[in-house]
Tab-separated table of N, CA and C and ligand atoms in Angstrom:
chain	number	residue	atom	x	y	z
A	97	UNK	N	14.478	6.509	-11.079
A	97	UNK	CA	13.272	6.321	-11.878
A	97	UNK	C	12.236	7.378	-11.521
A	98	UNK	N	11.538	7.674	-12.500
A	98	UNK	CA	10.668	8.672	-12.051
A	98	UNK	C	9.716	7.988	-11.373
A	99	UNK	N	9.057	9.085	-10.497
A	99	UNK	CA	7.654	9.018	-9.372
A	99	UNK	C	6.628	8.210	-10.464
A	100	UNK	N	6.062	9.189	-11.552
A	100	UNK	CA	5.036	8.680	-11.637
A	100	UNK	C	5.186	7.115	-12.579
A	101	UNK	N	6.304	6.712	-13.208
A	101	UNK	CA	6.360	5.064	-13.013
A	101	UNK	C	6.478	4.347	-12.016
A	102	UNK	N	6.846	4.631	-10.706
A	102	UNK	CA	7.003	3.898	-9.420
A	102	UNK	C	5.629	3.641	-9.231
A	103	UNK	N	4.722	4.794	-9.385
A	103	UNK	CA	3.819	4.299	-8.767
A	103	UNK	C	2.656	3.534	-9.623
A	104	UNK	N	2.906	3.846	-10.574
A	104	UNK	CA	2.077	3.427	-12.046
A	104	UNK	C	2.142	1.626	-11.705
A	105	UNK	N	3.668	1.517	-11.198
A	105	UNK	CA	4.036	-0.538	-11.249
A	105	UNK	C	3.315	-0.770	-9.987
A	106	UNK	N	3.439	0.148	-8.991
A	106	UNK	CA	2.644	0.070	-7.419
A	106	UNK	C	1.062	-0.202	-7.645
A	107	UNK	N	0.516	0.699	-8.940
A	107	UNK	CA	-0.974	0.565	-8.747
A	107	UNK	C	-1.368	-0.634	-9.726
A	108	UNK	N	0.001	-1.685	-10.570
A	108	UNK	CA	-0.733	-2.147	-11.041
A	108	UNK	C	-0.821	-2.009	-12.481
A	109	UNK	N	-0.240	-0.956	-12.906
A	109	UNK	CA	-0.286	-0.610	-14.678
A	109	UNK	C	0.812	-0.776	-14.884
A	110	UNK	N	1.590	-2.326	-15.376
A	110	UNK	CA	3.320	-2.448	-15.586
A	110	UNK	C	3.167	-1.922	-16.951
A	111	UNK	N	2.317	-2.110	-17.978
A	111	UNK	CA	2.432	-1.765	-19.217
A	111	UNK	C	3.017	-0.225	-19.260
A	112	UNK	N	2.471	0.363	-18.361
A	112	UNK	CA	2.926	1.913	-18.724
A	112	UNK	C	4.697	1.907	-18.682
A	113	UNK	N	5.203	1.364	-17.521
A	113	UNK	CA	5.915	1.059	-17.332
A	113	UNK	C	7.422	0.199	-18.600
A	114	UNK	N	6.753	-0.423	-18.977
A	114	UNK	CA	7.021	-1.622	-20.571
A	114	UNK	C	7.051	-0.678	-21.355
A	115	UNK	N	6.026	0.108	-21.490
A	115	UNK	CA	6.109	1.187	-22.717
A	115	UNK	C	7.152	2.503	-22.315
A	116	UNK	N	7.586	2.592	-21.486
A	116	UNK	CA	8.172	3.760	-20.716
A	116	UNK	C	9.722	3.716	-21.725
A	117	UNK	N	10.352	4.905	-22.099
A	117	UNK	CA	11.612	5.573	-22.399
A	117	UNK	C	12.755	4.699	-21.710
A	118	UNK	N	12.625	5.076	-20.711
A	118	UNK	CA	13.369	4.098	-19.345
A	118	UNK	C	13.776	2.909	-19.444
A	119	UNK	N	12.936	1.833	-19.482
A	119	UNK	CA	12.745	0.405	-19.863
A	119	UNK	C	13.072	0.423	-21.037
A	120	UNK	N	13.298	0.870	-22.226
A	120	UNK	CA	13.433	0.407	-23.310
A	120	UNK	C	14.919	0.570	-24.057
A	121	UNK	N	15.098	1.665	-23.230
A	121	UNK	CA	16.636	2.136	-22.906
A	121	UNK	C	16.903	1.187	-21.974
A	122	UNK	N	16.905	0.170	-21.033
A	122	UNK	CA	17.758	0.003	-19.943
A	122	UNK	C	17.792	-1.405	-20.535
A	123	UNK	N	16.559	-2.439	-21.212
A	123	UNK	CA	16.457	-3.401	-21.758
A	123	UNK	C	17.806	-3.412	-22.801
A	124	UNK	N	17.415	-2.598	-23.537
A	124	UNK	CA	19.057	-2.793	-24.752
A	124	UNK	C	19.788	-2.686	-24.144
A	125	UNK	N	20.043	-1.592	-23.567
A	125	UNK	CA	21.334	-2.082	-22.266
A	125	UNK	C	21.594	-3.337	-21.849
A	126	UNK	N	20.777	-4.012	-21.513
A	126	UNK	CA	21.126	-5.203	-20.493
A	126	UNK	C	21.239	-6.395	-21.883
A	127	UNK	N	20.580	-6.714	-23.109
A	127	UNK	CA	20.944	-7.222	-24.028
A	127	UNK	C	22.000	-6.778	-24.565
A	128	UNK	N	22.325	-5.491	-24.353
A	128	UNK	CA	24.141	-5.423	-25.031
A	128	UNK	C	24.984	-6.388	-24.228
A	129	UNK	N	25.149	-5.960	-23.066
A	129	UNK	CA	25.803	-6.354	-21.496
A	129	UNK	C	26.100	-8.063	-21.857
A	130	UNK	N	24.425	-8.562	-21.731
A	130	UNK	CA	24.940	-9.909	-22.082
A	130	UNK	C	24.828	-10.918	-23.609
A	131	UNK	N	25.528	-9.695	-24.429
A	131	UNK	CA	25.398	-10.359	-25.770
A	131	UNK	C	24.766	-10.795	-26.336
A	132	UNK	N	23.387	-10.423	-26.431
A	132	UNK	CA	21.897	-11.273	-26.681
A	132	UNK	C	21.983	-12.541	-26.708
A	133	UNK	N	22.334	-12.870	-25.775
A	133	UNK	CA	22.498	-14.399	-24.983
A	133	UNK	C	21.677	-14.877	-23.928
A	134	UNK	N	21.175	-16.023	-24.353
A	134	UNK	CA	20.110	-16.166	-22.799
A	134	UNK	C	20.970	-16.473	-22.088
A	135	UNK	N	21.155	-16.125	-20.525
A	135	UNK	CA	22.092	-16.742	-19.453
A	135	UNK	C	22.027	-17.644	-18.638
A	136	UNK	N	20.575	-18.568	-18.932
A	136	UNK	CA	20.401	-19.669	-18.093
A	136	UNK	C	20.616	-20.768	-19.339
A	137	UNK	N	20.452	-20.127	-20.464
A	137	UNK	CA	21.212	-21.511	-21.580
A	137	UNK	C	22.696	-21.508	-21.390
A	138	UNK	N	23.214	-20.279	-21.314
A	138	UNK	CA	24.393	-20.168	-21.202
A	138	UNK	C	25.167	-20.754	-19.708
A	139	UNK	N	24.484	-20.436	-19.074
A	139	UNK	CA	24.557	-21.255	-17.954
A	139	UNK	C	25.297	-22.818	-17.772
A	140	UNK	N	24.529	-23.203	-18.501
A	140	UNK	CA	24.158	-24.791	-19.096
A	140	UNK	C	25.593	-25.129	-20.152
A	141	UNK	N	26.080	-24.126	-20.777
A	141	UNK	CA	26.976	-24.203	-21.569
A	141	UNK	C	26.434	-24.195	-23.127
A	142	UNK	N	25.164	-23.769	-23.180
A	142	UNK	CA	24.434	-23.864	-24.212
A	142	UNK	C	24.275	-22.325	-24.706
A	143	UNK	N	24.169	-22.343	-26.399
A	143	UNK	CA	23.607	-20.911	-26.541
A	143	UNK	C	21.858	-21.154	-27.060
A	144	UNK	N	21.575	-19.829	-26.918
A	144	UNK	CA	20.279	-19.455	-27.388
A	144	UNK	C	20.709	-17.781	-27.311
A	145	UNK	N	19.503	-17.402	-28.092
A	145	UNK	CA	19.542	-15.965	-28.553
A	145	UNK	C	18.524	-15.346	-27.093
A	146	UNK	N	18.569	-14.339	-26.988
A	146	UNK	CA	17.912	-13.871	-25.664
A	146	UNK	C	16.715	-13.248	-26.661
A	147	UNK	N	15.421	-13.107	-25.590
A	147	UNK	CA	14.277	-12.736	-26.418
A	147	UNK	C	13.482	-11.986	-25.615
A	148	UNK	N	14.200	-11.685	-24.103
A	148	UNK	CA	13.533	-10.791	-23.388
A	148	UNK	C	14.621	-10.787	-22.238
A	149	UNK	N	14.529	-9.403	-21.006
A	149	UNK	CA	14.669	-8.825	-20.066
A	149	UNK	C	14.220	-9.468	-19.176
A	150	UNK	N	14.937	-10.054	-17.920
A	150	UNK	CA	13.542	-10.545	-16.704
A	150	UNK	C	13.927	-9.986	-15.690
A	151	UNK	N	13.076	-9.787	-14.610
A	151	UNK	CA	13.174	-8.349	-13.500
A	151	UNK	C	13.831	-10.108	-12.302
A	152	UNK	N	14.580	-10.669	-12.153
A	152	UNK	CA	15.224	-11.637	-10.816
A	152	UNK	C	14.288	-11.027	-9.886
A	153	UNK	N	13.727	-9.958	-9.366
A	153	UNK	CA	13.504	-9.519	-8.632
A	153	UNK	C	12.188	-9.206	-8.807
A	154	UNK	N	11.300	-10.177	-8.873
A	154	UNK	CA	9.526	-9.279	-9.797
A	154	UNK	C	8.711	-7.990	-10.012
A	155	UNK	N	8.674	-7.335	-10.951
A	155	UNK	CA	8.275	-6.390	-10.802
A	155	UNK	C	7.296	-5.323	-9.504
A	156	UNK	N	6.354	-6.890	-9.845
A	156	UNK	CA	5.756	-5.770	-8.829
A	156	UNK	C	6.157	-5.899	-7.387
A	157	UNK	N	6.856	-6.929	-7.029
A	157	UNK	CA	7.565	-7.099	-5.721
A	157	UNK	C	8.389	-5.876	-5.228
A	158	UNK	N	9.197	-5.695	-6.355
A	158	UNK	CA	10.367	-4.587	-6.219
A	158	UNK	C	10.127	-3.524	-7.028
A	159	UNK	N	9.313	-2.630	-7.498
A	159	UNK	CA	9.078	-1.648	-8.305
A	159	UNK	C	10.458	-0.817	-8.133
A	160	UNK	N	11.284	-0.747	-7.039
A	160	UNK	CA	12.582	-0.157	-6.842
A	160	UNK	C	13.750	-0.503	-7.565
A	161	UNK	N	13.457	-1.744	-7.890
A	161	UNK	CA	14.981	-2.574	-8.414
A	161	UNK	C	14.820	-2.678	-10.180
A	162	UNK	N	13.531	-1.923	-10.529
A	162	UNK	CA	12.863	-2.123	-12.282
A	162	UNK	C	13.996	-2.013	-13.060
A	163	UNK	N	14.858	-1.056	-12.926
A	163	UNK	CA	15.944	-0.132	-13.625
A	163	UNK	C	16.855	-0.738	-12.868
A	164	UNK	N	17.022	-1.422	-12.306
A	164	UNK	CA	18.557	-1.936	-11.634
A	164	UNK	C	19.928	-2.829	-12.132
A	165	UNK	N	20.310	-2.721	-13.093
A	165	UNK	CA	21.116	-3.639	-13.597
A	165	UNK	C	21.820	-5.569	-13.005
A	166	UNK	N	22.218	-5.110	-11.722
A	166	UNK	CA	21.992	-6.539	-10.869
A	166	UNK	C	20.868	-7.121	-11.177
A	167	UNK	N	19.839	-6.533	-11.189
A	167	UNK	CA	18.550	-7.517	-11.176
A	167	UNK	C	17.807	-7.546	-12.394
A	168	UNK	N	18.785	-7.597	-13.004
A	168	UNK	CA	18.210	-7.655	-14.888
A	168	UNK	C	19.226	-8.588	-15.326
A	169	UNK	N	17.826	-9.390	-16.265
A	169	UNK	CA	19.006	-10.609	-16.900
A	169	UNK	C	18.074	-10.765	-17.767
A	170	UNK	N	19.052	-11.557	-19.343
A	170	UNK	CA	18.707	-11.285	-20.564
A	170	UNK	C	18.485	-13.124	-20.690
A	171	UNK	N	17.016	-13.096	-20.915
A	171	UNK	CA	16.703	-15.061	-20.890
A	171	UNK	C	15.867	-14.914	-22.659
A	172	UNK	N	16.171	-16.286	-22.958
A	172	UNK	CA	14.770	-16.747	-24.211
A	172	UNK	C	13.222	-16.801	-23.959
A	173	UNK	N	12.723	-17.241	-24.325
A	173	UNK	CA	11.338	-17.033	-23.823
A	173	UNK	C	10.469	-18.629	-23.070
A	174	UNK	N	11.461	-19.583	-23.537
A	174	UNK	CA	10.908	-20.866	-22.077
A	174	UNK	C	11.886	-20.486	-21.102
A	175	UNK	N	13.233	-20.394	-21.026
A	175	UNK	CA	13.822	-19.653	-19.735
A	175	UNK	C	13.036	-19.057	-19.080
A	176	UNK	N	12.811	-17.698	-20.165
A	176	UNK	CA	11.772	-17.099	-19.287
A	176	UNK	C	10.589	-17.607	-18.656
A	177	UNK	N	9.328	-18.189	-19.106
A	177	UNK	CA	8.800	-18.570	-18.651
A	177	UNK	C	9.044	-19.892	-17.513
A	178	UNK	N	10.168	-20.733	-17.102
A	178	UNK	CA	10.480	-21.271	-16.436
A	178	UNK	C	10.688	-20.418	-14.929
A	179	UNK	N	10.963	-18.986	-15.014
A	179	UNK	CA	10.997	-17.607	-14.124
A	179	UNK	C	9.620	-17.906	-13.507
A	180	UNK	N	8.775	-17.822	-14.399
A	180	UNK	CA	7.465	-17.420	-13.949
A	180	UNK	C	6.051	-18.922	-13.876
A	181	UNK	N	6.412	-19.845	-13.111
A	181	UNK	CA	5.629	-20.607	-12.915
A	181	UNK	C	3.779	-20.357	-12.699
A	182	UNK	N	4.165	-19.436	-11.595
A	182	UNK	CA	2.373	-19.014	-10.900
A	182	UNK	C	2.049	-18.157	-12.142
A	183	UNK	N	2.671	-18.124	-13.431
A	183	UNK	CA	1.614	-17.674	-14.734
A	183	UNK	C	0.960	-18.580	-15.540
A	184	UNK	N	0.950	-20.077	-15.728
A	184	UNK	CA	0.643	-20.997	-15.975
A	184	UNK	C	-0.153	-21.129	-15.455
A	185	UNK	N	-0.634	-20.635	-14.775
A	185	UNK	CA	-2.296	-21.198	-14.078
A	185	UNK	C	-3.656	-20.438	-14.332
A	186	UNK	N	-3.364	-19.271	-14.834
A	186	UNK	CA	-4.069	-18.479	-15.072
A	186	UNK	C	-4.218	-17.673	-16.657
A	187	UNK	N	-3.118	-17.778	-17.026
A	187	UNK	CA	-2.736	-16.850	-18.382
A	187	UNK	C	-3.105	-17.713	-19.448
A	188	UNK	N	-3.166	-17.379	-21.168
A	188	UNK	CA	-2.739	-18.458	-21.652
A	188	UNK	C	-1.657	-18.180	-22.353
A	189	UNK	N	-1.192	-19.062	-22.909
A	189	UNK	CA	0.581	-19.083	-23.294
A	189	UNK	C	0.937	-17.828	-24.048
A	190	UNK	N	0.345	-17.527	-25.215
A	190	UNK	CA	-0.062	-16.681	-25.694
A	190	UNK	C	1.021	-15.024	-25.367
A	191	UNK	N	0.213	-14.725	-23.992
A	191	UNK	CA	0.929	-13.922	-23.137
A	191	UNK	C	2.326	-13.967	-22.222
A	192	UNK	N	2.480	-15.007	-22.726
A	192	UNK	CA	4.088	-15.315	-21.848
A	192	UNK	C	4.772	-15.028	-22.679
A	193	UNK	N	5.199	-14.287	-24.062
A	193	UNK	CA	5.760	-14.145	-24.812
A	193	UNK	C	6.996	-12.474	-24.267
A	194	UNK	N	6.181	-11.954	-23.550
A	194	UNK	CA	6.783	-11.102	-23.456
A	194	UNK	C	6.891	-10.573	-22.312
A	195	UNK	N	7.910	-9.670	-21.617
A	195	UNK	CA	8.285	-9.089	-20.008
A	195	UNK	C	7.506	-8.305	-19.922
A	196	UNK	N	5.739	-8.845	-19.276
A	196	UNK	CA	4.905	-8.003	-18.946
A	196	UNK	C	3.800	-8.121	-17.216
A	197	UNK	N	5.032	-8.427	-16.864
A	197	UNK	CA	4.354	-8.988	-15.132
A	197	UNK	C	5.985	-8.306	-14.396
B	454	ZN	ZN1	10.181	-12.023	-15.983
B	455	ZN	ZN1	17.221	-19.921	-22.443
């Protein structure tokens, strides 16, 4: 990954990051991979259509692992937000729509 997105997620600006070549390429990737399938419905034995990318590994925790395929998985969007509890306290729903933390 390039320097100046590493550090862009380090200081704090994931959007640049979201908007980045990189990510948008590696996202379809990882929705090809798992068949635009969420994998925690699938999990379950259930389908749903996948509706976002989630970093297993939080962005800004791991700015290293952003682009990592292991640590990319293709969820719906309460999956997803089931990922991200400590955003419910602060956000409003609104913004949980999309892989931007
Ligand atoms: Zn996520
Ligand atoms: Zn799901």
């Amino acid at each position: 990954m390039r320097m100046e997105l590493l550090e862009a997620i380090m200081k704090g600006d994931v959007l640049k990051f979201y908007k980045s070549m990189e990510w948008l390429d590696k996202r379809t990737d990882i929705l090809e991979r798992d068949n635009n399938e969420c994998q925690k419905h699938k999990a379950r034995g259930k389908f749903h259509s996948a509706e976002c990318v989630h970093h297993k590994e939080h962005l800004r925790d791991r700015p290293d692992l952003a682009l990592t395929d292991s640590n990319l998985i293709s969820l719906c969007n309460s999956c997803h937000n089931e990922e991200h509890p400590e955003k419910f306290n602060n956000k409003p729903k609104a913004q949980l729509n999309e892989e931007r933390w």
